[in-house]
PDB file of C-alpha atoms and ligand atoms in Angstrom:
ATOM      1  CA  MET F   1      13.912 -25.024  13.329  1.00  0.00           C
ATOM      2  CA  MET F   2      10.415 -23.518  13.125  1.00  0.00           C
ATOM      3  CA  ASN F   3      10.996 -21.698  16.408  1.00  0.00           C
ATOM      4  CA  ARG F   4      14.148 -20.118  15.100  1.00  0.00           C
ATOM      5  CA  VAL F   5      12.357 -18.839  12.000  1.00  0.00           C
ATOM      6  CA  GLY F   6       9.491 -17.577  14.143  1.00  0.00           C
ATOM      7  CA  ILE F   7      11.834 -15.585  16.361  1.00  0.00           C
ATOM      8  CA  PHE F   8      13.584 -14.129  13.339  1.00  0.00           C
ATOM      9  CA  VAL F   9      10.277 -12.975  11.842  1.00  0.00           C
ATOM     10  CA  ALA F  10       9.199 -11.464  15.171  1.00  0.00           C
ATOM     11  CA  LEU F  11      12.459  -9.471  15.382  1.00  0.00           C
ATOM     12  CA  TRP F  12      12.064  -8.335  11.795  1.00  0.00           C
ATOM     13  CA  LEU F  13       8.505  -7.149  12.483  1.00  0.00           C
ATOM     14  CA  MET F  14       9.710  -5.225  15.543  1.00  0.00           C
ATOM     15  CA  ALA F  15      12.360  -3.532  13.407  1.00  0.00           C
ATOM     16  CA  CYS F  16       9.656  -2.555  10.911  1.00  0.00           C
ATOM     17  CA  ALA F  17       7.410  -1.169  13.629  1.00  0.00           C
ATOM     18  CA  GLY F  18      10.284   0.933  14.940  1.00  0.00           C
ATOM     19  CA  ALA F  19      10.974   2.336  11.479  1.00  0.00           C
ATOM     20  CA  SER F  20       7.348   3.255  10.854  1.00  0.00           C
ATOM     21  CA  ALA F  21       7.086   4.957  14.244  1.00  0.00           C
ATOM     22  CA  GLN F  22       9.659   7.484  13.027  1.00  0.00           C
ATOM     23  CA  THR F  23       7.617   8.391   9.944  1.00  0.00           C
ATOM     24  CA  PRO F  24       6.337  11.929  10.427  1.00  0.00           C
ATOM     25  CA  LYS F  25       2.574  12.262  10.241  1.00  0.00           C
ATOM     26  CA  GLY F  26       1.628  15.452   8.450  1.00  0.00           C
ATOM     27  CA  PRO F  27      -1.821  16.763   7.557  1.00  0.00           C
ATOM     28  CA  ALA F  28      -3.643  14.160   5.457  1.00  0.00           C
ATOM     29  CA  SER F  29      -4.204  16.155   2.287  1.00  0.00           C
ATOM     30  CA  ALA F  30      -1.899  19.188   2.325  1.00  0.00           C
ATOM     31  CA  PRO F  31      -0.573  19.665  -1.218  1.00  0.00           C
ATOM     32  CA  GLY F  32       2.989  18.440  -1.726  1.00  0.00           C
ATOM     33  CA  LYS F  33       3.100  16.905   1.746  1.00  0.00           C
ATOM     34  CA  ALA F  34       3.250  13.233   2.636  1.00  0.00           C
ATOM     35  CA  TRP F  35      -0.103  11.624   3.361  1.00  0.00           C
ATOM     36  CA  SER F  36      -1.416   8.141   4.098  1.00  0.00           C
ATOM     37  CA  ALA F  37      -4.755   6.373   4.122  1.00  0.00           C
ATOM     38  CA  GLY F  38      -5.965   3.063   5.487  1.00  0.00           C
ATOM     39  CA  THR F  39      -4.490   0.738   8.084  1.00  0.00           C
ATOM     40  CA  ARG F  40      -0.733   0.323   7.892  1.00  0.00           C
ATOM     41  CA  PRO F  41       0.116  -3.395   7.757  1.00  0.00           C
ATOM     42  CA  GLY F  42       2.904  -5.025   9.755  1.00  0.00           C
ATOM     43  CA  ILE F  43       4.731  -5.983   6.554  1.00  0.00           C
ATOM     44  CA  ALA F  44       6.893  -4.124   4.063  1.00  0.00           C
ATOM     45  CA  LEU F  45       5.013  -1.847   1.666  1.00  0.00           C
ATOM     46  CA  THR F  46       5.193  -2.164  -2.118  1.00  0.00           C
ATOM     47  CA  GLU F  47       6.281   0.699  -4.374  1.00  0.00           C
ATOM     48  CA  GLY F  48       4.014   1.754  -7.192  1.00  0.00           C
ATOM     49  CA  GLU F  49       2.953   4.519  -9.547  1.00  0.00           C
ATOM     50  CA  VAL F  50      -0.686   5.466 -10.035  1.00  0.00           C
ATOM     51  CA  GLU F  51      -1.746   5.087 -13.673  1.00  0.00           C
ATOM     52  CA  ARG F  52      -5.473   5.776 -13.444  1.00  0.00           C
ATOM     53  CA  VAL F  53      -8.113   6.561 -10.833  1.00  0.00           C
ATOM     54  CA  ASP F  54     -11.691   5.399 -11.451  1.00  0.00           C
ATOM     55  CA  LYS F  55     -13.821   6.985  -8.742  1.00  0.00           C
ATOM     56  CA  GLU F  56     -17.065   5.749 -10.300  1.00  0.00           C
ATOM     57  CA  HIS F  57     -16.056   2.090  -9.966  1.00  0.00           C
ATOM     58  CA  GLY F  58     -13.915   2.543  -6.862  1.00  0.00           C
ATOM     59  CA  GLU F  59     -10.778   1.359  -8.585  1.00  0.00           C
ATOM     60  CA  VAL F  60      -7.183   2.510  -8.901  1.00  0.00           C
ATOM     61  CA  VAL F  61      -4.763   1.205 -11.538  1.00  0.00           C
ATOM     62  CA  ILE F  62      -1.226   0.935 -10.163  1.00  0.00           C
ATOM     63  CA  ASN F  63       2.011   0.012 -11.885  1.00  0.00           C
ATOM     64  CA  HIS F  64       3.317  -1.952  -8.916  1.00  0.00           C
ATOM     65  CA  GLY F  65       6.442  -3.784  -7.771  1.00  0.00           C
ATOM     66  CA  ASP F  66       6.444  -7.312  -6.338  1.00  0.00           C
ATOM     67  CA  LEU F  67       3.581  -8.087  -3.943  1.00  0.00           C
ATOM     68  CA  PRO F  68       5.005 -11.091  -2.050  1.00  0.00           C
ATOM     69  CA  ASN F  69       1.915 -11.511   0.145  1.00  0.00           C
ATOM     70  CA  LEU F  70      -0.210 -11.968  -2.987  1.00  0.00           C
ATOM     71  CA  GLY F  71       2.461 -14.022  -4.782  1.00  0.00           C
ATOM     72  CA  MET F  72       2.411 -11.401  -7.519  1.00  0.00           C
ATOM     73  CA  PRO F  73       5.298 -10.100  -9.638  1.00  0.00           C
ATOM     74  CA  ALA F  74       5.550  -6.481 -10.787  1.00  0.00           C
ATOM     75  CA  MET F  75       2.769  -5.476 -13.219  1.00  0.00           C
ATOM     76  CA  THR F  76       0.140  -2.838 -13.960  1.00  0.00           C
ATOM     77  CA  MET F  77      -3.348  -3.722 -12.760  1.00  0.00           C
ATOM     78  CA  GLY F  78      -6.514  -2.409 -11.153  1.00  0.00           C
ATOM     79  CA  PHE F  79      -7.196  -2.624  -7.432  1.00  0.00           C
ATOM     80  CA  ALA F  80     -10.319  -2.114  -5.390  1.00  0.00           C
ATOM     81  CA  VAL F  81      -9.902   0.012  -2.238  1.00  0.00           C
ATOM     82  CA  THR F  82     -11.096  -0.583   1.319  1.00  0.00           C
ATOM     83  CA  ASP F  83     -12.314   3.025   1.469  1.00  0.00           C
ATOM     84  CA  ARG F  84     -13.248   5.056  -1.602  1.00  0.00           C
ATOM     85  CA  ARG F  85     -12.038   8.200   0.144  1.00  0.00           C
ATOM     86  CA  MET F  86      -8.522   6.910  -0.608  1.00  0.00           C
ATOM     87  CA  LEU F  87      -9.149   7.679  -4.273  1.00  0.00           C
ATOM     88  CA  GLY F  88      -9.605  11.378  -3.565  1.00  0.00           C
ATOM     89  CA  LYS F  89      -5.923  11.606  -2.623  1.00  0.00           C
ATOM     90  CA  LEU F  90      -4.665   9.877  -5.765  1.00  0.00           C
ATOM     91  CA  LYS F  91      -3.901  11.117  -9.241  1.00  0.00           C
ATOM     92  CA  PRO F  92      -2.085   9.609 -12.251  1.00  0.00           C
ATOM     93  CA  GLY F  93       1.697   9.862 -11.924  1.00  0.00           C
ATOM     94  CA  ASP F  94       1.665   9.764  -8.101  1.00  0.00           C
ATOM     95  CA  LYS F  95       4.465   7.688  -6.619  1.00  0.00           C
ATOM     96  CA  VAL F  96       3.058   5.641  -3.763  1.00  0.00           C
ATOM     97  CA  ARG F  97       3.824   2.883  -1.281  1.00  0.00           C
ATOM     98  CA  PHE F  98       0.938   0.562  -0.511  1.00  0.00           C
ATOM     99  CA  ASN F  99      -0.316  -2.778   0.727  1.00  0.00           C
ATOM    100  CA  ALA F 100      -2.892  -4.941  -1.010  1.00  0.00           C
ATOM    101  CA  GLU F 101      -4.824  -7.981   0.154  1.00  0.00           C
ATOM    102  CA  VAL F 102      -7.430 -10.170  -1.475  1.00  0.00           C
ATOM    103  CA  LYS F 103     -10.862  -9.195  -0.139  1.00  0.00           C
ATOM    104  CA  LYS F 104     -14.065 -10.726  -1.523  1.00  0.00           C
ATOM    105  CA  GLY F 105     -11.948 -12.266  -4.276  1.00  0.00           C
ATOM    106  CA  GLU F 106     -10.560  -8.919  -5.400  1.00  0.00           C
ATOM    107  CA  ALA F 107      -7.070  -7.475  -5.007  1.00  0.00           C
ATOM    108  CA  THR F 108      -7.786  -4.558  -2.690  1.00  0.00           C
ATOM    109  CA  VAL F 109      -5.602  -1.681  -1.470  1.00  0.00           C
ATOM    110  CA  THR F 110      -5.804  -1.644   2.341  1.00  0.00           C
ATOM    111  CA  TYR F 111      -3.158   1.032   2.956  1.00  0.00           C
ATOM    112  CA  ILE F 112      -1.517   3.625   0.743  1.00  0.00           C
ATOM    113  CA  GLU F 113       0.827   6.535   1.312  1.00  0.00           C
ATOM    114  CA  SER F 114       2.615   9.100  -0.815  1.00  0.00           C
ATOM    115  CA  ALA F 115       6.213   8.154  -1.626  1.00  0.00           C
ATOM    116  CA  ARG F 116       7.452  11.754  -2.026  1.00  0.00           C
TER     117      ARG F 116
HETATM  118 CU1   CU P 201      -0.576  -7.223  -9.873  1.00  0.00          CU
END
């Protein structure tokens, strides 16, 4: 039973990897163009909208959808970031897709990309 589930997950991850390989990679910060920052995880990304960017404290507030890997329902909350340079790309109202993990006890954005 466990083996069957394991194989299913492996196939699903391969499908995801194939889909992401087709994502065009444009210049990182060209205005109006897609961009991404951080390390893309091997799991589905979560949709969100940026509410606030706090460069001084290295925090971004995101109105986010379900984050299954954190066991979190949709809500608006602040996240730390793995790299503060991510914040330079973000502004309130931006639609994004991202991944978050708990690092040093804090919900932290490890990957984020524009959803336009
Ligand atoms: Cu949350």
